[in-house]
Tab-separated table of C-alpha atoms in Angstrom:
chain	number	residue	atom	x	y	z
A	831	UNK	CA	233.596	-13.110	110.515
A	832	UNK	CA	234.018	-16.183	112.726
A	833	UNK	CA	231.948	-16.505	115.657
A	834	UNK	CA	232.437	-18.632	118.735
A	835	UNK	CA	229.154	-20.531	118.995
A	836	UNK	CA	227.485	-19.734	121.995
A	837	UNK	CA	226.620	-22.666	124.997
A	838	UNK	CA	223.280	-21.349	126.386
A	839	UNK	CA	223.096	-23.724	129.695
A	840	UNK	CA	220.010	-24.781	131.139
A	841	UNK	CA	221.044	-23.624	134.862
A	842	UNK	CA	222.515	-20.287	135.099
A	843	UNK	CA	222.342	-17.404	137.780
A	844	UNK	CA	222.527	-13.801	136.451
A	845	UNK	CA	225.048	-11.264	139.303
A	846	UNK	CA	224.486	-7.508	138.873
A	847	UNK	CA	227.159	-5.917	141.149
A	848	UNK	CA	227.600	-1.998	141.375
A	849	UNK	CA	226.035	-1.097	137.857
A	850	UNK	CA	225.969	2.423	136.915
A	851	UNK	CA	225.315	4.330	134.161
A	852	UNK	CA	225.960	7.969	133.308
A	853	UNK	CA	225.342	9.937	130.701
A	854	UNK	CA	228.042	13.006	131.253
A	855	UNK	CA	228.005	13.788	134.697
A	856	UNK	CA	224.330	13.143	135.438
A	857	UNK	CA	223.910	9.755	136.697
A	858	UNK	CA	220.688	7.601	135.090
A	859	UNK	CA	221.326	4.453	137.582
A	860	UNK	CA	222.692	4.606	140.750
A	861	UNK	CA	225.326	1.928	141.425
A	862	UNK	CA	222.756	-1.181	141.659
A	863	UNK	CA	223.303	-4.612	142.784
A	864	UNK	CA	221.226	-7.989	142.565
A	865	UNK	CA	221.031	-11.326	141.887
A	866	UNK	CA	218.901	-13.118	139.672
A	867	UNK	CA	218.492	-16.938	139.517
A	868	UNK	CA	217.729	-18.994	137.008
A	869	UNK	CA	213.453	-20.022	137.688
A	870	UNK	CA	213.261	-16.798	139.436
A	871	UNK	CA	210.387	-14.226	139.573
A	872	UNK	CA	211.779	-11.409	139.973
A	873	UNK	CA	210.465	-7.476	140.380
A	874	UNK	CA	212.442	-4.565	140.014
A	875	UNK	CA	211.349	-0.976	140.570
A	876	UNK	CA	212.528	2.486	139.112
A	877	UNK	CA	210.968	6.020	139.333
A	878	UNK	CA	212.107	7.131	135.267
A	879	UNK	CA	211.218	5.539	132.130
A	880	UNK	CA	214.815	6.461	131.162
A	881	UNK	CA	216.697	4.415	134.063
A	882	UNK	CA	214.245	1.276	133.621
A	883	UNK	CA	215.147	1.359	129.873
A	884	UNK	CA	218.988	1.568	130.563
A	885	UNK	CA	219.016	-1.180	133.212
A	886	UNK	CA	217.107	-3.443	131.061
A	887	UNK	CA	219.517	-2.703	128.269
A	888	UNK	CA	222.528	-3.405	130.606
A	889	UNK	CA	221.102	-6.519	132.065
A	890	UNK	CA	220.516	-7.715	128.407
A	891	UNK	CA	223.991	-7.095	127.585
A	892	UNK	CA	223.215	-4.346	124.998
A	893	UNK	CA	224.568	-1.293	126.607
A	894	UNK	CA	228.181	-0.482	127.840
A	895	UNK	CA	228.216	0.307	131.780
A	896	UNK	CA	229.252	3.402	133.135
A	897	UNK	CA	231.226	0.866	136.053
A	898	UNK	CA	230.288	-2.084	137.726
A	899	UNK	CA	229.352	-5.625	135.687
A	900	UNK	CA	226.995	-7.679	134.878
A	901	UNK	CA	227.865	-11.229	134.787
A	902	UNK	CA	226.089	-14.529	134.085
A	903	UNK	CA	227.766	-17.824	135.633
A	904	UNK	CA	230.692	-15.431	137.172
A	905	UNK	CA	231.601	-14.302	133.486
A	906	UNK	CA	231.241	-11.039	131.739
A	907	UNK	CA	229.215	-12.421	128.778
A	908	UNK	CA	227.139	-10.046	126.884
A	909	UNK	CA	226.560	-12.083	123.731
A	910	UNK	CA	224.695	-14.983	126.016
A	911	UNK	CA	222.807	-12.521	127.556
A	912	UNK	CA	221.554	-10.950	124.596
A	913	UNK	CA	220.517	-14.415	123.373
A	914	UNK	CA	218.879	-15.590	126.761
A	915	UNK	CA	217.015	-12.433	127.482
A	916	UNK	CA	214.170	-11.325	125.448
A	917	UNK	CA	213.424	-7.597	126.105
A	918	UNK	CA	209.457	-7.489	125.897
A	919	UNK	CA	207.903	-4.405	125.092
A	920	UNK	CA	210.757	-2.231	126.222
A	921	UNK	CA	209.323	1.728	125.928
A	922	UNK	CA	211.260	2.600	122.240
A	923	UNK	CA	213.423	-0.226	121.569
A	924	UNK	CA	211.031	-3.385	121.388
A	925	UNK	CA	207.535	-1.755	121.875
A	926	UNK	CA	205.017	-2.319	118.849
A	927	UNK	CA	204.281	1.152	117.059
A	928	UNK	CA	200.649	1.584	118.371
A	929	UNK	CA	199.228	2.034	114.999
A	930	UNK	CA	200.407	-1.468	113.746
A	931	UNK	CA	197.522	-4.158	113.815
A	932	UNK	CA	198.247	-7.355	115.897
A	933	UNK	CA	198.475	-9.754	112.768
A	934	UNK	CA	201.232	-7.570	111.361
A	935	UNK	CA	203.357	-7.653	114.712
A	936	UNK	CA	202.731	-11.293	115.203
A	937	UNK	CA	204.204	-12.153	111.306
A	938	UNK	CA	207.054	-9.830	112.433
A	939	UNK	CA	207.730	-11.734	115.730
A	940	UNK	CA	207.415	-15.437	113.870
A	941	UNK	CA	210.124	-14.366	111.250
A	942	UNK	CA	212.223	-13.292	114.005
A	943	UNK	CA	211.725	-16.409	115.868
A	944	UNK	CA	212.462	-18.213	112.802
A	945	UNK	CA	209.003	-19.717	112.290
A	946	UNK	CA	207.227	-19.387	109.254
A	947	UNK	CA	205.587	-16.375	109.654
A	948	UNK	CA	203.262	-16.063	105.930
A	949	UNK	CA	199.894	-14.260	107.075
A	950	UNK	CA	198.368	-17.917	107.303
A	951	UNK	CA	200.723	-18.751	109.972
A	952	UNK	CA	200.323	-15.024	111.983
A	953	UNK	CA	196.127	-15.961	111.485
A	954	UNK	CA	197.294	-19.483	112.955
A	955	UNK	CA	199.159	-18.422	115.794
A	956	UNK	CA	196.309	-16.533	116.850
A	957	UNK	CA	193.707	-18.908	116.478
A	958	UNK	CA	195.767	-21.307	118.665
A	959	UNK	CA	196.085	-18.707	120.767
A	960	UNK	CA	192.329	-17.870	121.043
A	961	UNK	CA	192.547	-14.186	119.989
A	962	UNK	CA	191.399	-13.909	116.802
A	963	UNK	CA	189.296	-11.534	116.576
A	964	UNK	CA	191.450	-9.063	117.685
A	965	UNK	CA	193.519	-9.768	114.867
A	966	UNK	CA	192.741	-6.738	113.135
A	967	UNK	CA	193.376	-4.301	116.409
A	968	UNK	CA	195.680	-2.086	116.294
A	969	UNK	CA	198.184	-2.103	119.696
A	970	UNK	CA	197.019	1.092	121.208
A	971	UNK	CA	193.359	-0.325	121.455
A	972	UNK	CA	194.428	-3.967	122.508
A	973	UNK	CA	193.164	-4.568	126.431
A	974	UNK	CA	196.226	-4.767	128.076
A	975	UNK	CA	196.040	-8.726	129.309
A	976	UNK	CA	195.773	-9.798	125.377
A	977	UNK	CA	199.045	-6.847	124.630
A	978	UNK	CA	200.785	-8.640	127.803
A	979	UNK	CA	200.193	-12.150	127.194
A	980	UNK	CA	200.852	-11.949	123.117
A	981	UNK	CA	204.154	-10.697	123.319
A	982	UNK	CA	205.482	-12.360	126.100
A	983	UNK	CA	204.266	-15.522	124.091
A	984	UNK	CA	206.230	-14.024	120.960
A	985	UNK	CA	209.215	-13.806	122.913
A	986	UNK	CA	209.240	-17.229	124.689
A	987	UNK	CA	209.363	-18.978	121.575
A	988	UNK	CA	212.431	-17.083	120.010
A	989	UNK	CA	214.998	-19.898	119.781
A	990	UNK	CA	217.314	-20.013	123.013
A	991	UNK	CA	214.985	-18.029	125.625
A	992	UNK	CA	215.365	-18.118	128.964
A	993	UNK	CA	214.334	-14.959	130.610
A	994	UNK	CA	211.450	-12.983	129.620
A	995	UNK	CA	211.866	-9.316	131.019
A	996	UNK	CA	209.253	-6.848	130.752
A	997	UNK	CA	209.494	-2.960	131.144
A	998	UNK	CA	207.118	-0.164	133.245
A	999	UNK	CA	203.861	-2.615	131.890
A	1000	UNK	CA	202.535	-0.016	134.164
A	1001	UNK	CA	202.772	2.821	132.197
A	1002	UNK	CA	199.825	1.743	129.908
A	1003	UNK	CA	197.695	2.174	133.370
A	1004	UNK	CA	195.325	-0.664	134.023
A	1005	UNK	CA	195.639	-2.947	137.402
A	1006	UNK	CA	198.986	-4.049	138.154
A	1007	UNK	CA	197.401	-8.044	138.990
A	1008	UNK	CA	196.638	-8.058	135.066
A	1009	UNK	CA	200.167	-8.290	133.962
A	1010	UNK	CA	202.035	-9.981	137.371
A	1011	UNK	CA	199.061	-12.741	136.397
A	1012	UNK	CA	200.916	-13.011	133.002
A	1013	UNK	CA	204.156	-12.972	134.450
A	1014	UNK	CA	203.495	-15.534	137.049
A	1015	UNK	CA	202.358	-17.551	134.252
A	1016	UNK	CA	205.567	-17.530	132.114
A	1017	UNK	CA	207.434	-18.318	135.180
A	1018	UNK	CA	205.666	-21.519	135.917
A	1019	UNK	CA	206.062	-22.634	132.170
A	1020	UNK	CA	209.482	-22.685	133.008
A	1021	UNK	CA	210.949	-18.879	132.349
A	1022	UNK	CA	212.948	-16.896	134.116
A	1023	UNK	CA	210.635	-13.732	134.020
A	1024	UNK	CA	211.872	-10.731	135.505
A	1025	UNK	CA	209.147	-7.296	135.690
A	1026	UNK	CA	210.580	-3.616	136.006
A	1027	UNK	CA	207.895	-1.150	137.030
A	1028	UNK	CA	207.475	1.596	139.505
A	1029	UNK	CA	207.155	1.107	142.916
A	1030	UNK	CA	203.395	1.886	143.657
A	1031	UNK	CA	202.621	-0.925	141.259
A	1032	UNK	CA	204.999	-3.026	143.429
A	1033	UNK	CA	203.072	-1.894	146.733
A	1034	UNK	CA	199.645	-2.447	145.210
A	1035	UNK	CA	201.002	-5.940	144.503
A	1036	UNK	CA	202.383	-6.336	147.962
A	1037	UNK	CA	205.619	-7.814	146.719
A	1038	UNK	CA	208.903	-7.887	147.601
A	1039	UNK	CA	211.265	-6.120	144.816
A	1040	UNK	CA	214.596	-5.059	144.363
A	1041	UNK	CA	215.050	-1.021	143.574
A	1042	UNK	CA	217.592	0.307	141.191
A	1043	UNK	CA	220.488	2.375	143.247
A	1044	UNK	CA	221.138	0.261	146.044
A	1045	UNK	CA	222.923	-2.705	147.114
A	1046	UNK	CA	219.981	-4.895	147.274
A	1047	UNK	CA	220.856	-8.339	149.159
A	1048	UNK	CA	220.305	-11.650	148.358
A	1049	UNK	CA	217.874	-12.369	151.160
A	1050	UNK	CA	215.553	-9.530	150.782
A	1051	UNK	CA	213.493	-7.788	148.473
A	1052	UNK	CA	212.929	-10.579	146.200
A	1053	UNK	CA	209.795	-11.250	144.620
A	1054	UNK	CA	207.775	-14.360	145.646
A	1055	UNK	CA	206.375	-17.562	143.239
A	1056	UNK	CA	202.673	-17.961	144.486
């Protein structure tokens, strides 16, 4: 089937206005607005694993809305926003099984980034990367700065990346500062990072966020570069 090839632009701003989603009658998001820029920082709180999940899905463009949009340069786009957005380690839908060793995951993330990924090149990658010898880990025993930092590295090299978005990093447990650290350093490689996690994480932090179910405005509740 013919595909229109898709322009990924280097400048873009991402507009979230009134998304909700439903399942039935019970509501999972309230109707949520915000605005996302491209460079941005950006944290975003949520008190259930299940509405994190389905507002990173939406804002990825890989789940239908209950109402409101999501748009990226004032169009309704989902396909560019499924190849602009990397979901990183999104609680079952992108999270490594915890009984996989790192090697393994990092030959799986390669082939998906279209890299040669033969177990040289996974034993490569991490030898560049100066975590070799936890190679044979498995993900449930990795400390959670190497988990953090490996797969948003895996994702920022997936052909066409532009926003890194990572999902309740909190619920591992751990300080908060270990993976805003990471995400602070994505951002000033050049990413658009955004960071969903609950909002006593955000308060330890002591930044500004945007919450899921309101109409959060432009001017506020954004989270600061530093």
């Amino acid at each position: 089937m013919w595909r229109k090839k898709l322009v990924v632009p280097d400048e873009f701003h991402i507009e979230v206005k009134k998304l909700a989603i439903n399942k039935g009658r019970i509501p999972i998001i309230e109707p949520t607005s915000l605005r996302i820029k491209q460079g941005d920082l950006t944290l975003i709180v949520g008190e259930t694993e299940v509405s994190q999940v389905a507002f990173a899905l939406s804002l990825a463009g890989r789940m239908k809305l209950s109402s409101g949009s999501v748009k990226i340069d004032n169009n309704e786009n989902p396909e560019l926003l499924q190849e602009i957005i990397a979901l990183v380690d999104v609680p079952n839908i992108s999270e490594p099984d915890d009984v996989i060793k790192l090697e393994t995951i990092v030959g799986e993330e390669l082939a998906i980034a279209g890299q040669k990924a033969m177990p040289k090149h996974a034993r490569a990658f991490l030898q560049q990367n100066m975590i070799s010898k936890y190679a044979k880990e498995t993900f449930e025993t990795l400390p959670n700065k190497i988990r953090y930092d490996v797969l948003m590295k895996l994702a920022s090299i997936r052909p066409n990346t532009k926003v890194l978005l990572l999902v309740e990093p909190d619920r591992l447990g751990g300080k908060p500062e270990i993976w805003w650290r990471i995400a602070k350093k994505y951002n000033k490689l050049g990413f658009t990072v955004v960071v969903q996690c609950r909002e006593s994480s955000a308060r330890i932090l002591g930044e500004e966020y945007f919450r899921l179910g309101e109409n959060n405005k432009k001017s506020t509740k954004k989270a600061g570069k530093r």
